[in-house]
Amino acid sequence: MSARILVVDDVVPNVKILEAKLSVEYYDVITAYNGLDALELAKDKSPDLVLLDVMMPQMDGFEVCKRLKADPTTAHIPVVMVTALSEAADRVQGLEAGADDFLTKPVDDVALFARVKSLLRLKMMMDEFRLREETSQDLGVLNSEDHPDAVHRGRLLAIDDNEFSASQLLKVFSDNYDVTIEGNMEEALVLARGGDFDLAIVSMSAVSFDPLRLCSRIRTFEETRQLPILTLVDDSDADKLVKGLDLGVNDYVMRPIDSNELIVRTRTQVLRKQYQDRLRHNYHRSMELAVTDGLTGLYNRRYMTNHLDTQLQKVKTEFKSVSILIMDIDFFKEVNDTHGHEAGDDVLKAFSGRIGKSVRGIDLACRFGGEEFVVVMPDTDLAVANGVAERLRCEIADYPFEVSRGSISLDITCSIGVTMSTPEDTTDSIMKRADDALYQAKRDGRNRVVTNTGA
């Protein structure tokens, strides 16, 4: 995985050593020797990762990190602090400033590249979601009010077969998080797949199960693939840690555990998960908005046309028929002219709701435009389609529409045209035949179903 990495250190040999190591692994390296230059390069060059020394004159690494994370243009860039400081208080200060991780000098190559790869993978995924969100907003499909910004109380799943260690975790987290403790790997996986957790905390010292196997399986299942993993690691577990990072572990805390560091790292992962969930929600929401009608919630014309194209291809290869219902609300203009467009919108929404009740789960209902609606019915002959159309016509005509918050009751009817596909049909030809049937229903007096066999 290639990426651009910004190395920041006021000591030239330190910069050159890191630059050489990273260049050998085919990373594009840019360098800075003070905090101000680092901030400028981060904005101008948009690196994928910053390796930042803490002890620098004028502006130390903590302040640089704070400024990077405070600037919307650089806030998403992962920052790894590289320092000779080894005290837990220093790590906490760095994490509070927004750092994603710490590496202690002299830097171990294995740990360096494991952390770099892990953070770059995460950034690539987050960048993709952010890009999709920005594109959706630029196209007007999504706006900033379309997602909940509230941060909810995080849910943690702690997987540790040592009862004392598990009880200590519960003591640290219970005030701020909903914590579930589990010592059995299989039970933990069941919980993880069924629960909406924000973080899994895995002990690398587990005896009754293989913690690396557990991490691997968490990354395997679709339901837990995006669940962050934080591991608790002994000094003797260094090899496990490196392998775990390679498998997709997001972060770790070394034993003996400093509770402040654990709290800060946990908070970082939970907030990142909730931000990631928000981006994913917005992406799926934008996809939904792109193919649905904003007023009625039914599919839009473009989606229906593509869907019908696919169904007609199946007609040719699988010899199954597709039936089409096209319907129009009778005298809808009079509703708008007499009662206003708000009442008209209420009718359209209620009308679409009745369509949804009358068609099958495999059928696709769409708002074709204005007061016209279409239902595509796969693997359906004319007799069944006519029965559905007549049921729908009665559902519309027999029950008045309550609009304007129930202050107005309207009798509404609709005209429906029905046709069935032939092996030679295209989307245009079958829609034309259904449309002809609809206009015949209107000419014959409305509030009726007319079938066009094409014969």
Tab-separated table of C-alpha atoms in Angstrom:
chain	number	residue	atom	x	y	z
A	1	MET	CA	0.000	0.000	0.000
A	2	SER	CA	1.629	3.240	-1.155
A	3	ALA	CA	1.084	6.490	0.746
A	4	ARG	CA	2.582	9.901	1.467
A	5	ILE	CA	4.089	10.225	4.950
A	6	LEU	CA	5.224	13.464	6.607
A	7	VAL	CA	8.178	12.998	8.981
A	8	VAL	CA	8.699	15.827	11.502
A	9	ASP	CA	11.770	16.073	13.757
A	10	ASP	CA	14.219	18.879	14.564
A	11	VAL	CA	17.151	16.434	14.559
A	12	VAL	CA	18.321	15.877	10.979
A	13	PRO	CA	19.760	12.328	11.468
A	14	ASN	CA	16.440	11.170	12.993
A	15	VAL	CA	14.578	12.452	9.944
A	16	LYS	CA	17.022	10.835	7.533
A	17	ILE	CA	16.825	7.453	9.285
A	18	LEU	CA	13.002	7.379	9.172
A	19	GLU	CA	13.003	8.685	5.601
A	20	ALA	CA	15.345	5.889	4.522
A	21	LYS	CA	13.310	3.165	6.262
A	22	LEU	CA	10.026	4.347	4.764
A	23	SER	CA	11.438	4.918	1.283
A	24	VAL	CA	12.679	1.310	1.163
A	25	GLU	CA	9.036	0.258	1.676
A	26	TYR	CA	8.029	2.500	-1.268
A	27	TYR	CA	6.330	5.232	0.765
A	28	ASP	CA	6.500	8.789	-0.558
A	29	VAL	CA	8.230	10.731	2.242
A	30	ILE	CA	8.137	14.486	2.867
A	31	THR	CA	10.049	16.062	5.747
A	32	ALA	CA	9.857	19.026	8.111
A	33	TYR	CA	12.258	20.160	10.841
A	34	ASN	CA	9.933	22.319	12.955
A	35	GLY	CA	6.285	22.606	13.912
A	36	LEU	CA	5.338	25.568	11.703
A	37	ASP	CA	6.725	23.922	8.563
A	38	ALA	CA	4.915	20.707	9.507
A	39	LEU	CA	1.564	22.512	9.744
A	40	GLU	CA	2.158	24.184	6.378
A	41	LEU	CA	3.161	20.948	4.643
A	42	ALA	CA	0.233	19.068	6.153
A	43	LYS	CA	-2.163	21.571	4.568
A	44	ASP	CA	-0.363	21.879	1.237
A	45	LYS	CA	0.676	18.266	0.613
A	46	SER	CA	-2.196	16.383	2.328
A	47	PRO	CA	-0.089	13.491	3.683
A	48	ASP	CA	-1.738	10.193	4.587
A	49	LEU	CA	0.141	9.958	7.898
A	50	VAL	CA	2.305	12.183	10.116
A	51	LEU	CA	5.230	10.808	12.148
A	52	LEU	CA	5.765	13.608	14.660
A	53	ASP	CA	8.576	14.134	17.158
A	54	VAL	CA	7.470	15.462	20.555
A	55	MET	CA	10.554	17.325	21.809
A	56	MET	CA	11.058	20.251	19.418
A	57	PRO	CA	11.954	23.910	20.108
A	58	GLN	CA	9.448	26.781	19.659
A	59	MET	CA	6.462	24.469	19.122
A	60	ASP	CA	6.501	20.955	20.567
A	61	GLY	CA	4.770	17.935	19.070
A	62	PHE	CA	1.788	18.186	21.409
A	63	GLU	CA	0.947	21.674	20.146
A	64	VAL	CA	1.497	20.674	16.512
A	65	CYS	CA	-0.845	17.714	16.965
A	66	LYS	CA	-3.523	19.898	18.591
A	67	ARG	CA	-3.395	22.342	15.685
A	68	LEU	CA	-3.537	19.567	13.090
A	69	LYS	CA	-6.599	18.052	14.733
A	70	ALA	CA	-8.283	21.452	15.171
A	71	ASP	CA	-8.013	22.301	11.461
A	72	PRO	CA	-10.823	20.663	9.392
A	73	THR	CA	-8.455	20.271	6.425
A	74	THR	CA	-5.969	18.174	8.414
A	75	ALA	CA	-8.079	16.739	11.260
A	76	HIS	CA	-8.532	13.398	9.468
A	77	ILE	CA	-4.777	12.750	9.059
A	78	PRO	CA	-3.494	10.092	11.508
A	79	VAL	CA	-0.673	11.305	13.754
A	80	VAL	CA	1.898	8.989	15.343
A	81	MET	CA	4.119	10.660	17.923
A	82	VAL	CA	7.720	9.451	17.893
A	83	THR	CA	9.434	10.252	21.178
A	84	ALA	CA	12.015	9.276	23.772
A	85	LEU	CA	9.377	9.901	26.431
A	86	SER	CA	8.096	6.700	27.925
A	87	GLU	CA	5.975	7.881	30.867
A	88	ALA	CA	2.258	7.036	30.728
A	89	ALA	CA	1.430	10.682	31.523
A	90	ASP	CA	3.218	11.759	28.332
A	91	ARG	CA	1.271	9.242	26.264
A	92	VAL	CA	-1.977	10.461	27.796
A	93	GLN	CA	-1.049	14.061	27.014
A	94	GLY	CA	-0.340	13.108	23.403
A	95	LEU	CA	-3.570	11.167	23.062
A	96	GLU	CA	-5.491	14.063	24.583
A	97	ALA	CA	-3.910	16.279	21.922
A	98	GLY	CA	-5.359	13.954	19.281
A	99	ALA	CA	-2.455	11.606	18.491
A	100	ASP	CA	-3.475	8.225	17.137
A	101	ASP	CA	-0.496	6.376	18.604
A	102	PHE	CA	2.973	6.590	20.140
A	103	LEU	CA	6.265	5.038	19.088
A	104	THR	CA	9.189	5.180	21.522
A	105	LYS	CA	12.748	5.846	20.350
A	106	PRO	CA	14.692	3.933	19.254
A	107	VAL	CA	11.893	2.957	16.871
A	108	ASP	CA	11.435	-0.765	16.302
A	109	ASP	CA	10.962	-1.393	12.558
A	110	VAL	CA	8.345	-4.104	12.996
A	111	ALA	CA	6.216	-1.948	15.306
A	112	LEU	CA	6.678	1.065	13.023
A	113	PHE	CA	5.424	-0.629	9.871
A	114	ALA	CA	2.633	-2.482	11.677
A	115	ARG	CA	1.262	0.819	13.017
A	116	VAL	CA	1.764	2.631	9.712
A	117	LYS	CA	-0.110	-0.044	7.740
A	118	SER	CA	-2.926	-0.239	10.294
A	119	LEU	CA	-3.505	3.521	10.373
A	120	LEU	CA	-3.234	3.875	6.596
A	121	ARG	CA	-5.854	1.155	6.076
A	122	LEU	CA	-8.209	2.991	8.418
A	123	LYS	CA	-7.564	6.347	6.755
A	124	MET	CA	-8.204	4.964	3.268
A	125	MET	CA	-11.574	3.620	4.362
A	126	MET	CA	-12.536	6.845	6.157
A	127	ASP	CA	-11.412	8.945	3.172
A	128	GLU	CA	-13.656	6.932	0.871
A	129	PHE	CA	-16.698	7.488	3.064
A	130	ARG	CA	-15.921	11.189	3.490
A	131	LEU	CA	-15.543	11.580	-0.277
A	132	ARG	CA	-18.870	9.874	-0.898
A	133	GLU	CA	-20.533	12.097	1.699
A	134	GLU	CA	-19.079	15.254	0.142
A	135	THR	CA	-20.174	14.116	-3.324
A	136	SER	CA	-23.699	13.473	-2.078
A	137	GLN	CA	-23.827	16.920	-0.491
A	138	ASP	CA	-22.468	18.580	-3.647
A	139	LEU	CA	-25.154	16.860	-5.714
A	140	GLY	CA	-27.830	17.965	-3.264
A	141	VAL	CA	-28.767	14.368	-2.445
A	142	LEU	CA	-27.739	14.799	1.193
A	143	ASN	CA	-27.367	17.757	3.482
A	144	SER	CA	-25.641	18.200	6.800
A	145	GLU	CA	-28.944	17.862	8.672
A	146	ASP	CA	-29.538	14.353	7.348
A	147	HIS	CA	-27.584	12.632	10.110
A	148	PRO	CA	-27.654	12.625	13.913
A	149	ASP	CA	-24.571	14.326	15.336
A	150	ALA	CA	-25.232	13.314	18.935
A	151	VAL	CA	-22.616	11.022	20.459
A	152	HIS	CA	-24.377	8.206	22.274
A	153	ARG	CA	-23.139	6.358	25.348
A	154	GLY	CA	-20.617	3.849	24.028
A	155	ARG	CA	-21.018	0.081	24.337
A	156	LEU	CA	-17.939	-2.010	25.072
A	157	LEU	CA	-17.417	-5.766	24.790
A	158	ALA	CA	-14.484	-6.847	26.976
A	159	ILE	CA	-13.211	-10.373	26.242
A	160	ASP	CA	-10.950	-11.639	29.018
A	161	ASP	CA	-10.908	-15.049	30.725
A	162	ASN	CA	-9.153	-13.680	33.826
A	163	GLU	CA	-11.856	-12.752	36.339
A	164	PHE	CA	-9.721	-10.280	38.275
A	165	SER	CA	-8.589	-8.472	35.110
A	166	ALA	CA	-12.180	-8.389	33.811
A	167	SER	CA	-13.463	-6.942	37.098
A	168	GLN	CA	-10.820	-4.200	36.909
A	169	LEU	CA	-11.988	-3.293	33.414
A	170	LEU	CA	-15.550	-3.078	34.657
A	171	LYS	CA	-14.429	-0.759	37.448
A	172	VAL	CA	-12.600	1.554	34.998
A	173	PHE	CA	-15.401	1.807	32.429
A	174	SER	CA	-18.741	1.382	34.192
A	175	ASP	CA	-19.286	5.103	34.864
A	176	ASN	CA	-19.001	6.153	31.225
A	177	TYR	CA	-19.821	3.095	29.125
A	178	ASP	CA	-22.191	0.136	28.950
A	179	VAL	CA	-19.790	-2.766	29.448
A	180	THR	CA	-20.349	-6.445	28.669
A	181	ILE	CA	-17.723	-8.889	30.025
A	182	GLU	CA	-17.251	-12.315	28.430
A	183	GLY	CA	-14.546	-14.933	29.010
A	184	ASN	CA	-15.582	-17.463	26.379
A	185	MET	CA	-14.517	-16.814	22.772
A	186	GLU	CA	-17.520	-18.423	21.067
A	187	GLU	CA	-19.985	-16.615	23.343
A	188	ALA	CA	-18.113	-13.371	22.749
A	189	LEU	CA	-18.437	-13.788	18.983
A	190	VAL	CA	-22.173	-14.412	19.305
A	191	LEU	CA	-22.497	-11.249	21.405
A	192	ALA	CA	-20.358	-9.223	19.003
A	193	ARG	CA	-22.392	-10.285	15.972
A	194	GLY	CA	-25.707	-9.596	17.654
A	195	GLY	CA	-24.900	-6.451	19.629
A	196	ASP	CA	-24.324	-2.901	18.496
A	197	PHE	CA	-20.925	-2.495	20.170
A	198	ASP	CA	-18.573	0.446	19.648
A	199	LEU	CA	-15.385	-1.343	20.727
A	200	ALA	CA	-14.071	-4.826	21.506
A	201	ILE	CA	-11.348	-5.021	24.156
A	202	VAL	CA	-9.353	-8.255	23.856
A	203	SER	CA	-6.794	-9.561	26.343
A	204	MET	CA	-3.728	-10.952	24.559
A	205	SER	CA	-2.940	-12.915	27.737
A	206	ALA	CA	-6.032	-15.126	27.485
A	207	VAL	CA	-5.366	-18.778	28.291
A	208	SER	CA	-8.646	-20.512	27.381
A	209	PHE	CA	-8.767	-19.168	23.818
A	210	ASP	CA	-6.456	-17.852	21.109
A	211	PRO	CA	-6.839	-14.045	21.138
A	212	LEU	CA	-5.388	-13.721	17.634
A	213	ARG	CA	-7.928	-16.218	16.334
A	214	LEU	CA	-10.636	-14.163	18.021
A	215	CYS	CA	-9.411	-10.943	16.361
A	216	SER	CA	-9.251	-12.711	13.008
A	217	ARG	CA	-12.832	-13.972	13.323
A	218	ILE	CA	-14.095	-10.539	14.351
A	219	ARG	CA	-12.618	-9.211	11.113
A	220	THR	CA	-14.117	-12.124	9.137
A	221	PHE	CA	-17.813	-11.717	9.967
A	222	GLU	CA	-19.762	-9.069	8.072
A	223	GLU	CA	-21.536	-7.891	11.224
A	224	THR	CA	-18.283	-7.219	13.107
A	225	ARG	CA	-15.862	-6.310	10.309
A	226	GLN	CA	-15.949	-2.607	11.209
A	227	LEU	CA	-15.855	-3.120	14.999
A	228	PRO	CA	-12.680	-1.513	16.436
A	229	ILE	CA	-10.436	-3.806	18.486
A	230	LEU	CA	-8.244	-2.622	21.349
A	231	THR	CA	-5.905	-5.208	22.860
A	232	LEU	CA	-4.338	-5.426	26.319
A	233	VAL	CA	-0.753	-6.608	25.921
A	234	ASP	CA	2.046	-7.863	28.195
A	235	ASP	CA	5.703	-7.211	27.335
A	236	SER	CA	6.028	-10.893	26.498
A	237	ASP	CA	3.210	-10.593	23.924
A	238	ALA	CA	5.136	-8.355	21.498
A	239	ASP	CA	4.985	-10.903	18.662
A	240	LYS	CA	1.249	-11.367	19.199
A	241	LEU	CA	0.781	-7.610	19.109
A	242	VAL	CA	2.545	-7.222	15.762
A	243	LYS	CA	0.494	-10.067	14.289
A	244	GLY	CA	-2.672	-8.588	15.783
A	245	LEU	CA	-1.996	-5.198	14.182
A	246	ASP	CA	-1.500	-6.974	10.883
A	247	LEU	CA	-4.855	-8.733	11.337
A	248	GLY	CA	-6.620	-5.417	11.887
A	249	VAL	CA	-6.324	-4.604	15.584
A	250	ASN	CA	-6.823	-0.840	15.909
A	251	ASP	CA	-4.969	-0.019	19.130
A	252	TYR	CA	-3.346	-1.492	22.215
A	253	VAL	CA	-2.430	-0.709	25.827
A	254	MET	CA	0.615	-2.249	27.480
A	255	ARG	CA	0.441	-3.853	30.907
A	256	PRO	CA	0.708	-2.816	33.669
A	257	ILE	CA	-2.271	-0.770	32.521
A	258	ASP	CA	-2.430	2.929	33.247
A	259	SER	CA	-6.167	3.582	33.640
A	260	ASN	CA	-5.913	7.116	32.232
A	261	GLU	CA	-4.236	5.894	29.061
A	262	LEU	CA	-6.794	3.111	28.711
A	263	ILE	CA	-9.671	5.588	29.122
A	264	VAL	CA	-8.247	8.005	26.544
A	265	ARG	CA	-7.478	5.300	23.968
A	266	THR	CA	-10.933	3.811	24.482
A	267	ARG	CA	-12.604	7.190	24.047
A	268	THR	CA	-10.651	7.788	20.825
A	269	GLN	CA	-11.749	4.452	19.349
A	270	VAL	CA	-15.386	4.870	20.405
A	271	LEU	CA	-15.627	8.387	18.951
A	272	ARG	CA	-13.954	7.237	15.738
A	273	LYS	CA	-16.385	4.313	15.460
A	274	GLN	CA	-19.369	6.599	15.952
A	275	TYR	CA	-17.995	9.021	13.346
A	276	GLN	CA	-17.409	6.112	10.978
A	277	ASP	CA	-20.972	4.877	11.594
A	278	ARG	CA	-22.252	8.349	10.789
A	279	LEU	CA	-20.340	8.433	7.510
A	280	ARG	CA	-21.599	4.966	6.606
A	281	HIS	CA	-25.169	5.928	7.531
A	282	ASN	CA	-24.913	9.031	5.341
A	283	TYR	CA	-23.539	7.019	2.441
A	284	HIS	CA	-26.375	4.497	2.561
A	285	ARG	CA	-28.843	7.328	3.074
A	286	SER	CA	-27.525	9.147	0.018
A	287	MET	CA	-27.821	5.963	-2.051
A	288	GLU	CA	-31.373	5.568	-0.831
A	289	LEU	CA	-32.227	9.184	-1.642
A	290	ALA	CA	-30.702	8.833	-5.100
A	291	VAL	CA	-33.154	6.063	-6.053
A	292	THR	CA	-36.290	7.082	-4.141
A	293	ASP	CA	-38.874	9.806	-4.423
A	294	GLY	CA	-38.465	12.288	-1.589
A	295	LEU	CA	-42.189	12.859	-1.023
A	296	THR	CA	-43.645	9.354	-1.170
A	297	GLY	CA	-40.648	7.164	-0.304
A	298	LEU	CA	-41.320	4.973	-3.360
A	299	TYR	CA	-38.610	4.264	-5.907
A	300	ASN	CA	-38.125	6.944	-8.548
A	301	ARG	CA	-38.518	6.688	-12.304
A	302	ARG	CA	-34.814	6.217	-13.011
A	303	TYR	CA	-34.500	3.270	-10.649
A	304	MET	CA	-37.699	1.689	-11.963
A	305	THR	CA	-36.459	1.951	-15.566
A	306	ASN	CA	-33.195	0.182	-14.720
A	307	HIS	CA	-35.072	-2.460	-12.742
A	308	LEU	CA	-37.506	-3.042	-15.616
A	309	ASP	CA	-34.576	-3.371	-18.057
A	310	THR	CA	-33.184	-6.165	-15.867
A	311	GLN	CA	-36.548	-7.911	-15.618
A	312	LEU	CA	-37.049	-7.813	-19.390
A	313	GLN	CA	-33.640	-9.437	-19.872
A	314	LYS	CA	-34.868	-12.285	-17.668
A	315	VAL	CA	-37.955	-12.596	-19.862
A	316	LYS	CA	-35.638	-13.411	-22.782
A	317	THR	CA	-33.400	-15.867	-20.901
A	318	GLU	CA	-35.711	-17.447	-18.314
A	319	PHE	CA	-39.018	-17.284	-20.232
A	320	LYS	CA	-40.808	-15.582	-17.352
A	321	SER	CA	-43.325	-12.808	-17.857
A	322	VAL	CA	-43.384	-9.340	-16.303
A	323	SER	CA	-46.569	-7.368	-15.851
A	324	ILE	CA	-46.844	-3.594	-15.557
A	325	LEU	CA	-49.440	-1.492	-13.775
A	326	ILE	CA	-49.475	2.230	-14.536
A	327	MET	CA	-51.955	4.354	-12.619
A	328	ASP	CA	-52.998	7.959	-12.491
A	329	ILE	CA	-54.970	9.759	-9.780
A	330	ASP	CA	-58.217	11.026	-11.314
A	331	PHE	CA	-58.805	14.791	-11.278
A	332	PHE	CA	-55.730	15.388	-9.147
A	333	LYS	CA	-55.343	18.951	-10.436
A	334	GLU	CA	-58.687	19.807	-8.809
A	335	VAL	CA	-57.315	18.695	-5.429
A	336	ASN	CA	-54.399	21.130	-5.739
A	337	ASP	CA	-56.557	23.945	-7.129
A	338	THR	CA	-59.271	23.581	-4.475
A	339	HIS	CA	-57.375	22.583	-1.339
A	340	GLY	CA	-53.788	23.628	-2.038
A	341	HIS	CA	-50.543	21.774	-2.730
A	342	GLU	CA	-50.133	20.663	0.880
A	343	ALA	CA	-53.372	18.702	0.611
A	344	GLY	CA	-52.200	17.386	-2.760
A	345	ASP	CA	-48.958	16.152	-1.188
A	346	ASP	CA	-50.964	14.437	1.548
A	347	VAL	CA	-52.982	12.619	-1.114
A	348	LEU	CA	-49.817	11.510	-2.932
A	349	LYS	CA	-48.272	10.171	0.274
A	350	ALA	CA	-51.450	8.345	1.305
A	351	PHE	CA	-51.889	6.997	-2.228
A	352	SER	CA	-48.359	5.569	-2.220
A	353	GLY	CA	-49.051	3.984	1.171
A	354	ARG	CA	-52.095	2.181	-0.207
A	355	ILE	CA	-50.070	0.946	-3.176
A	356	GLY	CA	-47.563	-0.520	-0.727
A	357	LYS	CA	-50.332	-2.403	1.093
A	358	SER	CA	-51.813	-3.820	-2.104
A	359	VAL	CA	-48.759	-5.174	-3.916
A	360	ARG	CA	-46.479	-8.103	-3.097
A	361	GLY	CA	-43.012	-7.969	-1.603
A	362	ILE	CA	-41.383	-8.937	-4.916
A	363	ASP	CA	-43.180	-6.134	-6.787
A	364	LEU	CA	-41.530	-2.771	-7.271
A	365	ALA	CA	-43.656	0.366	-6.860
A	366	CYS	CA	-42.458	3.735	-8.080
A	367	ARG	CA	-43.652	7.301	-8.475
A	368	PHE	CA	-43.343	7.779	-12.217
A	369	GLY	CA	-43.912	11.517	-12.111
A	370	GLY	CA	-46.578	13.943	-10.862
A	371	GLU	CA	-49.635	11.876	-9.966
A	372	GLU	CA	-48.596	8.838	-12.036
A	373	PHE	CA	-47.375	5.629	-10.392
A	374	VAL	CA	-46.000	2.367	-11.801
A	375	VAL	CA	-45.803	-1.140	-10.349
A	376	VAL	CA	-43.444	-3.711	-11.921
A	377	MET	CA	-44.597	-7.268	-11.174
A	378	PRO	CA	-42.004	-9.988	-11.950
A	379	ASP	CA	-43.070	-13.514	-12.915
A	380	THR	CA	-46.720	-12.421	-13.127
A	381	ASP	CA	-49.343	-13.104	-15.804
A	382	LEU	CA	-52.207	-10.818	-16.819
A	383	ALA	CA	-54.822	-12.578	-14.684
A	384	VAL	CA	-52.862	-12.007	-11.474
A	385	ALA	CA	-51.897	-8.469	-12.484
A	386	ASN	CA	-55.545	-7.617	-13.224
A	387	GLY	CA	-56.561	-8.960	-9.823
A	388	VAL	CA	-53.963	-6.826	-8.053
A	389	ALA	CA	-54.971	-3.765	-10.098
A	390	GLU	CA	-58.650	-4.193	-9.263
A	391	ARG	CA	-57.880	-4.674	-5.582
A	392	LEU	CA	-55.795	-1.529	-5.642
A	393	ARG	CA	-58.507	0.448	-7.448
A	394	CYS	CA	-61.032	-0.568	-4.752
A	395	GLU	CA	-58.543	0.260	-1.974
A	396	ILE	CA	-58.301	3.798	-3.384
A	397	ALA	CA	-61.976	4.364	-4.200
A	398	ASP	CA	-63.679	2.772	-1.194
A	399	TYR	CA	-61.940	4.679	1.607
A	400	PRO	CA	-61.786	8.519	1.753
A	401	PHE	CA	-58.415	10.257	2.079
A	402	GLU	CA	-57.967	12.313	5.237
A	403	VAL	CA	-55.725	15.290	4.439
A	404	SER	CA	-54.592	18.576	6.005
A	405	ARG	CA	-54.159	16.916	9.415
A	406	GLY	CA	-57.568	15.273	9.172
A	407	SER	CA	-59.533	18.489	8.574
A	408	ILE	CA	-60.507	17.502	5.010
A	409	SER	CA	-61.892	14.191	3.750
A	410	LEU	CA	-61.596	13.552	0.002
A	411	ASP	CA	-63.020	10.848	-2.243
A	412	ILE	CA	-60.217	9.842	-4.592
A	413	THR	CA	-60.259	7.420	-7.522
A	414	CYS	CA	-57.622	6.228	-9.964
A	415	SER	CA	-57.389	4.825	-13.472
A	416	ILE	CA	-55.095	1.859	-14.111
A	417	GLY	CA	-53.558	0.422	-17.261
A	418	VAL	CA	-52.233	-3.142	-17.235
A	419	THR	CA	-50.057	-5.069	-19.689
A	420	MET	CA	-47.750	-8.084	-19.771
A	421	SER	CA	-44.365	-8.487	-21.418
A	422	THR	CA	-43.523	-10.353	-24.589
A	423	PRO	CA	-40.037	-11.737	-25.424
A	424	GLU	CA	-39.542	-8.888	-27.927
A	425	ASP	CA	-40.394	-6.100	-25.482
A	426	THR	CA	-38.120	-3.230	-24.579
A	427	THR	CA	-38.710	-0.876	-21.669
A	428	ASP	CA	-40.115	1.741	-24.044
A	429	SER	CA	-42.488	-0.649	-25.812
A	430	ILE	CA	-43.989	-2.198	-22.688
A	431	MET	CA	-44.384	1.199	-21.029
A	432	LYS	CA	-46.068	2.549	-24.177
A	433	ARG	CA	-48.549	-0.333	-24.134
A	434	ALA	CA	-49.335	0.192	-20.447
A	435	ASP	CA	-49.688	3.932	-21.044
A	436	ASP	CA	-52.154	3.308	-23.881
A	437	ALA	CA	-54.223	1.146	-21.529
A	438	LEU	CA	-54.187	3.915	-18.904
A	439	TYR	CA	-55.463	6.514	-21.362
A	440	GLN	CA	-58.147	4.108	-22.523
A	441	ALA	CA	-59.295	3.795	-18.886
A	442	LYS	CA	-59.492	7.580	-18.658
A	443	ARG	CA	-61.424	7.864	-21.932
A	444	ASP	CA	-63.849	5.177	-20.733
A	445	GLY	CA	-64.817	7.217	-17.658
A	446	ARG	CA	-61.933	6.811	-15.133
A	447	ASN	CA	-61.970	4.774	-11.901
A	448	ARG	CA	-61.426	1.558	-13.821
A	449	VAL	CA	-58.819	-1.000	-14.915
A	450	VAL	CA	-58.050	-1.532	-18.612
A	451	THR	CA	-55.814	-4.271	-19.997
A	452	ASN	CA	-53.729	-3.999	-23.158
A	453	THR	CA	-52.499	-7.354	-24.424
A	454	GLY	CA	-50.773	-5.853	-27.429
A	455	ALA	CA	-52.719	-8.137	-29.733
